[in-house]
Amino acid sequence: MARLDLEELAEIELQRDEEEAAALGAVQRPSAVATADQDPALSLSHPFYDVARHGILQVGGEDHLGRRIVTFSCCRMPPSHELNHRRLLEYLRHTLDQHVQSDYTVVYFHFGLSSQNKPSLRWLQGAYREFDRNHKFGKKVTYFNYLSELREHLKCDQLAIPPEVVRYDEKLRNLHKGRPLAPVKTPPPRPPLPTQQFGVSLQYLKDKNQGELIPPVLRFTVTYLREKGLRTEGLFRRSASVQTIREIQRLYNQGKPVNFDDYGDAHIPAAVLKTFLRELPQPLLTSKAYEQVLGITSVESSLRVTRCRQILRGLPDHNYAVLSYLMGFLHEVSRESIFNKMTSSNLACVFGLNLIWPSQGASSLGALVPLNLFTELLIEYYGKVFSAQDTCGEPDAGPAGAGEQGGSAGGLATPTRPPAPGSRPETPLVLEVSR
């Protein structure tokens, strides 16, 4: 079929979408909804600030398999004369290339695309060919008509869904059902089981486990992986069966034993560990430290390890002990990277958003770089960051390689934390594309 014929078909489909949206009273002029001042992690020095400031691309948590989610929202695309589509393609490539070594999901919200802001068909064809070649999208596309269908695959409470899309989804469902939708009811809260392991606080786990600081799930998975999984290629990067993970969660929550040898796959306990961190009611690094962590990129390289130590001094003692235990193990994993291909940088990409997230909403795309950098420093320089010796005021080695390396994780004993100065220690609506 000639390119002109394809363009005519695409224009017909676009007009049909606009007519349906007009019937629902949802037609709007494209505008730059998200701006840089709404994203504290975005600065004028961002290499794609001219595109990123519109908020077209966002990071919105993870799906049920633990894969990172990147959303593309057409309703945030400004008119074509205000957006360089070539730069948009480069920005999209730059974003996905950060996750090319790990699994991820791209969610494309079609609502809001109109004749005023749509890229040319040639641009779309070129983009699809490039990303299908490098990211293998070809046979991994799933279409959804409603957000309710998307919720079966993703954790929509973490997803960056534009309010315009939510309103359009409601109108679309009302139109097709012919009656107003019943309000969504939140199930009443219930007390967790005495043996509950997932979705409960560190304090709850400590109280139910005779004061043990390290949660059982974390200790069991780390022990198993240290003995039998350190040289597994792609450890923590590859996903596992969601049904298997849910079954293991059920067993743990019921206080029943789990033997990972029965599954014969080191990626399963690795996925269980990540799931445990994601389902903590509060992030391990605490939401309070979120803005401090985002500021790590503005710190001089030689002082970043010292800054990490300062930030960690603000953590509750229990969080610090668990974090130290986990980072010590991840440092050990990184030392076997010649076999498992998981360097401290690769591990940081996997664990960054599992350790900390904002108190409201999801992490923005601009937050990825500082979150991953901070996590990489904790892993790479584990011995210096968690050292009992207070080196405050001394220039520590940064990521450029100056100074000593992190040191051995040893037996993963919890180090004594240096106290903070002057303080005492405390106790076609949606298209999902996945790799």
Coordinates of C-alpha atoms in Angstrom, one line a residue:
M1 CA 0.0 0.0 0.0
A2 CA 1.4 3.4 -0.9
R3 CA 2.5 5.8 1.8
L4 CA -0.3 8.3 0.8
D5 CA -2.9 5.6 1.3
L6 CA -1.6 4.8 4.7
E7 CA -1.7 8.5 5.6
E8 CA -5.3 8.8 4.4
L9 CA -6.3 5.8 6.5
A10 CA -4.5 7.2 9.6
E11 CA -6.2 10.5 9.1
I12 CA -9.6 8.8 8.8
E13 CA -9.0 6.9 12.1
L14 CA -7.9 10.1 13.8
Q15 CA -11.0 12.0 12.7
R16 CA -13.1 9.1 14.0
D17 CA -11.4 9.3 17.4
E18 CA -11.9 13.1 17.5
E19 CA -15.6 12.7 16.6
E20 CA -16.2 10.2 19.3
A21 CA -14.4 12.4 21.8
A22 CA -16.5 15.4 20.7
A23 CA -19.7 13.3 21.3
L24 CA -18.5 12.8 24.8
G25 CA -17.7 16.5 25.3
A26 CA -14.1 15.6 25.8
V27 CA -12.4 17.6 23.0
Q28 CA -9.7 19.8 24.2
R29 CA -6.9 21.8 22.7
P30 CA -3.5 20.2 23.4
S31 CA -1.4 22.1 25.8
A32 CA 1.7 21.7 27.9
V33 CA 0.0 20.5 31.1
A34 CA 3.1 19.4 33.0
T35 CA 5.8 21.9 33.5
A36 CA 9.3 21.9 35.1
D37 CA 8.1 23.6 38.3
Q38 CA 5.8 20.6 38.9
D39 CA 8.8 18.2 38.9
P40 CA 11.4 19.1 41.4
A41 CA 13.8 16.7 39.9
L42 CA 13.7 18.4 36.5
S43 CA 16.1 21.3 35.9
L44 CA 17.2 23.5 33.0
S45 CA 20.4 21.4 32.7
H46 CA 18.4 18.3 31.7
P47 CA 19.6 17.3 28.3
F48 CA 16.0 17.1 27.0
Y49 CA 14.5 19.9 29.1
D50 CA 12.7 21.3 26.0
V51 CA 10.7 18.1 25.7
A52 CA 10.7 16.8 29.3
R53 CA 9.0 19.9 30.6
H54 CA 5.7 19.0 29.0
G55 CA 5.5 15.8 31.1
I56 CA 4.6 13.6 28.1
L57 CA 6.8 10.8 29.5
Q58 CA 6.5 9.8 33.2
V59 CA 7.7 6.9 35.4
G60 CA 4.8 5.4 37.3
G61 CA 5.9 2.5 39.5
E62 CA 5.9 -1.1 38.5
D63 CA 3.5 -3.7 37.1
H64 CA 2.5 -7.0 38.8
L65 CA 5.7 -8.6 37.5
G66 CA 7.9 -5.9 39.0
R67 CA 8.7 -4.3 35.7
R68 CA 9.3 -0.5 35.6
I69 CA 6.5 1.4 33.9
V70 CA 6.9 4.4 31.6
T71 CA 3.8 6.2 30.5
F72 CA 3.4 8.2 27.2
S73 CA 0.4 10.6 27.4
C74 CA -0.8 12.1 24.1
C75 CA -3.0 14.6 26.0
R76 CA 0.2 16.4 27.2
M77 CA 1.6 16.9 23.7
P78 CA 1.5 20.5 22.7
P79 CA 0.6 21.6 19.1
S80 CA 3.0 20.3 16.5
H81 CA 4.5 23.7 15.9
E82 CA 5.5 23.9 19.6
L83 CA 7.2 20.5 19.8
N84 CA 10.2 19.1 17.9
H85 CA 9.1 15.6 17.2
R86 CA 12.6 14.5 16.4
R87 CA 13.7 15.6 19.8
L88 CA 10.7 13.7 21.3
L89 CA 11.9 10.6 19.6
E90 CA 15.4 11.1 20.9
Y91 CA 14.0 11.7 24.4
L92 CA 12.0 8.5 24.2
R93 CA 15.1 6.6 23.1
H94 CA 17.1 8.2 25.9
T95 CA 14.5 7.1 28.5
L96 CA 14.1 3.5 27.3
D97 CA 17.8 3.0 26.9
Q98 CA 18.2 3.5 30.7
H99 CA 16.2 0.3 31.1
V100 CA 17.2 -1.7 28.1
Q101 CA 19.0 -4.2 30.3
S102 CA 16.0 -4.8 32.5
D103 CA 12.3 -5.6 31.9
Y104 CA 9.9 -2.6 31.6
T105 CA 6.5 -1.8 30.4
V106 CA 5.4 1.2 28.3
V107 CA 1.8 2.4 28.6
Y108 CA 0.6 4.6 25.8
F109 CA -2.5 6.8 26.5
H110 CA -4.0 7.6 23.1
F111 CA -6.6 10.1 24.4
G112 CA -5.7 13.7 23.4
L113 CA -4.1 12.9 20.1
S114 CA -5.6 15.2 17.5
S115 CA -4.8 16.6 14.1
Q116 CA -3.1 19.5 15.8
N117 CA -0.5 17.6 17.8
K118 CA -0.1 14.3 16.0
P119 CA 3.4 13.5 14.5
S120 CA 3.5 12.6 10.8
L121 CA 3.0 9.0 9.8
R122 CA 6.5 8.8 8.5
W123 CA 7.7 9.7 12.0
L124 CA 5.5 7.0 13.6
Q125 CA 6.8 4.4 11.1
G126 CA 10.4 5.3 11.8
A127 CA 9.9 5.3 15.5
Y128 CA 8.2 1.9 15.4
R129 CA 10.9 0.3 13.2
E130 CA 13.7 1.6 15.5
F131 CA 12.2 0.5 18.8
D132 CA 11.0 -2.8 17.4
R133 CA 14.6 -3.5 16.3
N134 CA 16.3 -2.4 19.6
H135 CA 13.6 -3.1 22.2
K136 CA 11.6 -5.9 20.5
F137 CA 8.1 -4.4 20.7
G138 CA 6.7 -6.3 17.7
K139 CA 4.9 -9.1 19.4
K140 CA 4.3 -7.6 22.8
V141 CA 1.5 -5.2 22.2
T142 CA -1.8 -5.4 24.2
Y143 CA -4.7 -3.1 23.7
F144 CA -7.2 -2.0 26.4
N145 CA -10.4 0.0 26.0
Y146 CA -10.8 1.0 29.6
L147 CA -8.7 1.7 32.6
S148 CA -10.4 -1.1 34.5
E149 CA -8.8 -3.6 32.0
L150 CA -5.4 -2.0 32.6
R151 CA -5.7 -2.5 36.3
E152 CA -5.7 -6.2 35.9
H153 CA -2.1 -6.0 34.7
L154 CA -0.7 -2.9 36.5
K155 CA -0.7 -1.2 39.9
C156 CA -2.7 1.8 38.8
D157 CA -2.3 3.5 42.2
Q158 CA 1.3 4.0 41.2
L159 CA 0.6 4.8 37.6
A160 CA 0.9 8.4 36.3
I161 CA -2.5 8.6 34.7
P162 CA -3.4 12.1 33.5
P163 CA -6.7 13.4 35.0
E164 CA -8.0 14.0 31.5
V165 CA -7.6 10.3 30.7
V166 CA -9.5 9.4 33.9
R167 CA -12.4 11.7 33.0
Y168 CA -12.6 10.5 29.5
D169 CA -12.6 6.8 30.7
E170 CA -15.5 7.6 33.0
K171 CA -17.5 9.3 30.2
L172 CA -16.7 6.4 27.8
R173 CA -17.9 3.8 30.2
N174 CA -21.1 5.8 31.0
L175 CA -21.9 6.2 27.3
H176 CA -21.5 2.5 26.6
K177 CA -23.3 1.3 29.7
G178 CA -26.0 3.9 29.5
R179 CA -26.1 4.5 33.2
P180 CA -23.9 6.1 35.8
L181 CA -21.2 3.9 37.3
A182 CA -21.4 2.9 40.9
P183 CA -18.6 4.5 43.0
V184 CA -15.6 2.4 43.6
K185 CA -15.7 1.1 47.2
T186 CA -12.6 0.5 49.2
P187 CA -12.7 -2.7 51.2
P188 CA -12.8 -2.1 54.9
P189 CA -9.4 -2.5 56.6
R190 CA -8.7 -5.6 58.5
P191 CA -6.0 -6.6 60.9
P192 CA -3.1 -8.5 59.3
L193 CA -2.5 -12.1 60.2
P194 CA -0.1 -12.8 63.1
T195 CA 2.2 -14.5 60.6
Q196 CA 1.8 -11.8 57.9
Q197 CA 5.1 -11.0 56.0
F198 CA 4.1 -8.8 53.1
G199 CA 2.4 -5.4 53.2
V200 CA 3.1 -4.8 56.9
S201 CA 5.6 -2.5 58.6
L202 CA 9.1 -3.3 59.8
Q203 CA 7.9 -2.6 63.3
Y204 CA 5.1 -5.2 63.0
L205 CA 7.5 -7.8 61.7
K206 CA 9.9 -7.1 64.5
D207 CA 7.2 -7.4 67.2
K208 CA 6.0 -10.7 65.7
N209 CA 9.5 -12.2 65.4
Q210 CA 10.9 -11.9 68.9
G211 CA 12.5 -8.5 68.2
E212 CA 14.5 -9.7 65.2
L213 CA 15.5 -6.6 63.2
I214 CA 15.9 -8.3 59.8
P215 CA 12.5 -9.5 58.4
P216 CA 12.3 -13.2 57.8
V217 CA 11.5 -13.0 54.1
L218 CA 14.5 -10.8 53.6
R219 CA 16.8 -13.0 55.6
F220 CA 15.6 -16.3 53.9
T221 CA 15.9 -14.9 50.3
V222 CA 19.3 -13.4 50.9
T223 CA 20.6 -16.5 52.6
Y224 CA 19.4 -18.7 49.7
L225 CA 20.7 -16.4 47.0
R226 CA 24.1 -16.0 48.7
E227 CA 24.5 -19.8 48.7
K228 CA 23.0 -20.7 45.3
G229 CA 22.3 -17.6 43.2
L230 CA 25.3 -15.2 43.3
R231 CA 26.5 -16.2 39.9
T232 CA 23.1 -16.4 38.2
E233 CA 23.1 -14.2 35.1
G234 CA 20.6 -11.3 35.3
L235 CA 19.9 -11.8 39.0
F236 CA 17.2 -9.4 40.1
R237 CA 16.8 -8.2 36.5
R238 CA 14.7 -11.0 35.1
S239 CA 11.1 -11.4 36.1
A240 CA 9.4 -14.5 37.4
S241 CA 5.9 -15.9 37.1
V242 CA 3.4 -13.7 38.9
Q243 CA 1.4 -16.7 39.9
T244 CA 4.4 -18.3 41.5
I245 CA 5.3 -15.1 43.4
R246 CA 1.7 -14.8 44.7
E247 CA 1.7 -18.4 45.8
I248 CA 5.0 -17.9 47.8
Q249 CA 3.6 -14.7 49.3
R250 CA 0.5 -16.7 50.5
L251 CA 2.7 -19.4 52.1
Y252 CA 4.8 -16.8 53.9
N253 CA 1.7 -14.8 55.1
Q254 CA 0.2 -18.0 56.5
G255 CA 3.4 -18.9 58.3
K256 CA 4.1 -21.9 56.2
P257 CA 7.7 -22.9 55.1
V258 CA 9.0 -22.1 51.6
N259 CA 11.7 -24.2 50.0
F260 CA 13.1 -22.4 47.0
D261 CA 14.9 -25.6 45.9
D262 CA 11.4 -26.8 44.9
Y263 CA 11.2 -24.1 42.2
G264 CA 14.7 -24.6 40.8
D265 CA 15.1 -20.9 39.7
A266 CA 17.1 -18.3 41.5
H267 CA 15.1 -15.6 39.8
I268 CA 12.1 -16.5 42.0
P269 CA 13.6 -15.7 45.4
A270 CA 15.1 -12.6 43.8
A271 CA 11.6 -11.5 42.7
V272 CA 10.2 -12.3 46.1
L273 CA 12.7 -10.0 47.7
K274 CA 11.9 -7.1 45.4
T275 CA 8.2 -7.7 46.0
F276 CA 8.7 -7.6 49.8
L277 CA 10.4 -4.1 49.5
R278 CA 7.7 -2.8 47.1
E279 CA 4.9 -3.8 49.4
L280 CA 6.2 -2.2 52.6
P281 CA 3.7 0.4 53.7
Q282 CA 6.5 3.0 53.9
P283 CA 9.7 2.9 51.8
L284 CA 12.8 1.5 53.4
L285 CA 14.6 4.8 52.9
T286 CA 11.4 6.7 54.1
S287 CA 9.5 9.2 52.1
K288 CA 10.9 11.9 54.4
A289 CA 14.4 11.4 52.8
Y290 CA 13.1 11.6 49.2
E291 CA 14.0 15.2 48.5
Q292 CA 17.4 14.8 50.1
V293 CA 18.1 11.8 47.9
L294 CA 17.1 13.8 44.8
G295 CA 19.7 16.4 45.6
I296 CA 22.6 13.9 45.4
T297 CA 23.4 14.9 41.8
S298 CA 24.1 18.5 42.8
V299 CA 26.8 17.3 45.3
E300 CA 30.4 17.3 44.1
S301 CA 31.5 13.8 43.1
S302 CA 34.2 13.6 45.8
L303 CA 31.7 14.4 48.6
R304 CA 28.8 12.2 47.5
V305 CA 29.7 9.3 49.8
T306 CA 29.8 11.7 52.8
R307 CA 26.5 13.1 51.7
C308 CA 25.0 9.6 51.6
R309 CA 26.2 9.0 55.2
Q310 CA 24.6 12.2 56.3
I311 CA 21.3 11.3 54.7
L312 CA 21.3 7.9 56.3
R313 CA 21.8 9.3 59.8
G314 CA 18.3 10.6 59.6
L315 CA 16.8 7.1 59.1
P316 CA 15.1 5.3 62.0
D317 CA 17.5 2.7 63.6
H318 CA 15.4 -0.2 62.3
N319 CA 15.4 1.1 58.7
Y320 CA 19.1 1.7 58.9
A321 CA 19.8 -1.9 60.1
V322 CA 17.6 -3.4 57.3
L323 CA 19.1 -1.2 54.6
S324 CA 22.7 -2.0 55.7
Y325 CA 21.9 -5.7 55.6
L326 CA 20.4 -5.4 52.1
M327 CA 23.1 -3.2 50.7
G328 CA 25.8 -5.5 52.1
F329 CA 24.3 -8.4 50.2
L330 CA 23.9 -6.3 46.9
H331 CA 27.5 -5.3 47.2
E332 CA 28.4 -9.0 47.4
V333 CA 26.2 -9.6 44.3
S334 CA 28.1 -6.8 42.4
R335 CA 31.4 -8.4 43.2
E336 CA 30.3 -11.4 41.1
S337 CA 29.3 -9.3 38.2
I338 CA 31.7 -11.0 35.9
F339 CA 29.4 -14.0 36.1
N340 CA 25.9 -12.5 36.9
K341 CA 26.4 -9.3 34.7
M342 CA 24.9 -7.3 37.6
T343 CA 27.2 -4.4 38.4
S344 CA 26.4 -1.9 41.1
S345 CA 24.9 0.4 38.4
N346 CA 22.7 -2.4 37.1
L347 CA 21.5 -3.3 40.6
A348 CA 20.8 0.3 41.3
C349 CA 18.5 0.6 38.2
V350 CA 16.6 -2.4 39.6
F351 CA 16.4 -1.3 43.3
G352 CA 16.2 2.5 43.1
L353 CA 12.4 2.8 43.0
N354 CA 12.0 -0.1 45.4
L355 CA 13.9 1.7 48.2
I356 CA 12.2 5.1 48.1
W357 CA 9.2 6.9 46.6
P358 CA 7.4 10.1 47.4
S359 CA 4.7 10.3 50.0
Q360 CA 2.2 11.4 47.3
G361 CA 2.0 10.1 43.8
A362 CA 4.7 8.3 41.9
S363 CA 8.3 9.2 41.1
S364 CA 8.8 11.4 38.1
L365 CA 10.9 10.5 35.2
G366 CA 13.5 13.1 36.2
A367 CA 13.9 11.4 39.6
L368 CA 15.4 8.3 38.1
V369 CA 18.9 9.6 37.7
P370 CA 19.4 10.8 41.3
L371 CA 17.5 7.8 42.8
N372 CA 19.7 5.3 40.8
L373 CA 22.9 7.2 41.6
F374 CA 22.2 7.3 45.3
T375 CA 21.4 3.5 45.3
E376 CA 24.6 2.9 43.3
L377 CA 26.7 4.7 45.8
L378 CA 25.2 2.7 48.7
I379 CA 26.1 -0.5 46.9
E380 CA 29.5 0.4 45.4
Y381 CA 30.8 2.1 48.5
Y382 CA 29.0 -0.1 51.0
G383 CA 32.1 -0.3 53.3
K384 CA 32.5 3.4 53.5
V385 CA 28.8 4.5 53.6
F386 CA 28.0 2.1 56.5
S387 CA 31.3 2.3 58.3
A388 CA 31.2 2.8 62.0
Q389 CA 34.0 5.4 61.8
D390 CA 32.6 8.9 61.4
T391 CA 34.4 10.4 58.4
C392 CA 32.3 13.6 58.4
G393 CA 34.3 16.4 56.9
E394 CA 36.7 14.1 55.1
P395 CA 36.4 13.9 51.3
D396 CA 35.2 10.5 50.3
A397 CA 35.6 8.8 47.0
G398 CA 32.8 9.5 44.5
P399 CA 31.5 7.4 41.6
A400 CA 34.4 8.4 39.4
G401 CA 36.6 5.9 41.1
A402 CA 38.7 8.0 43.4
G403 CA 39.5 6.5 46.7
E404 CA 38.9 3.0 48.0
Q405 CA 36.2 0.7 46.9
G406 CA 33.3 -0.4 49.1
G407 CA 35.0 -3.3 50.7
S408 CA 33.7 -6.8 51.4
A409 CA 30.2 -7.3 52.7
G410 CA 31.6 -10.1 54.9
G411 CA 28.9 -11.8 56.9
L412 CA 26.5 -8.9 56.4
A413 CA 26.6 -8.0 60.0
T414 CA 24.8 -4.7 60.8
P415 CA 27.4 -2.0 61.4
T416 CA 27.1 0.5 64.2
R417 CA 25.8 3.8 62.8
P418 CA 27.7 7.0 63.6
P419 CA 25.2 9.3 65.4
A420 CA 24.2 12.6 63.9
P421 CA 26.0 15.6 65.5
G422 CA 24.1 16.8 68.6
S423 CA 21.6 14.0 68.6
R424 CA 20.9 10.8 70.4
P425 CA 20.3 7.5 68.7
E426 CA 16.6 6.8 68.2
T427 CA 14.7 3.5 68.0
P428 CA -8.1 2.4 22.5
L429 CA -7.8 4.3 25.4
V430 CA -4.8 2.5 26.5
L431 CA -2.0 0.6 24.7
E432 CA 0.4 -1.3 26.8
V433 CA 3.7 -2.3 25.3
S434 CA 6.0 -4.5 27.4
R435 CA 9.4 -6.0 27.0

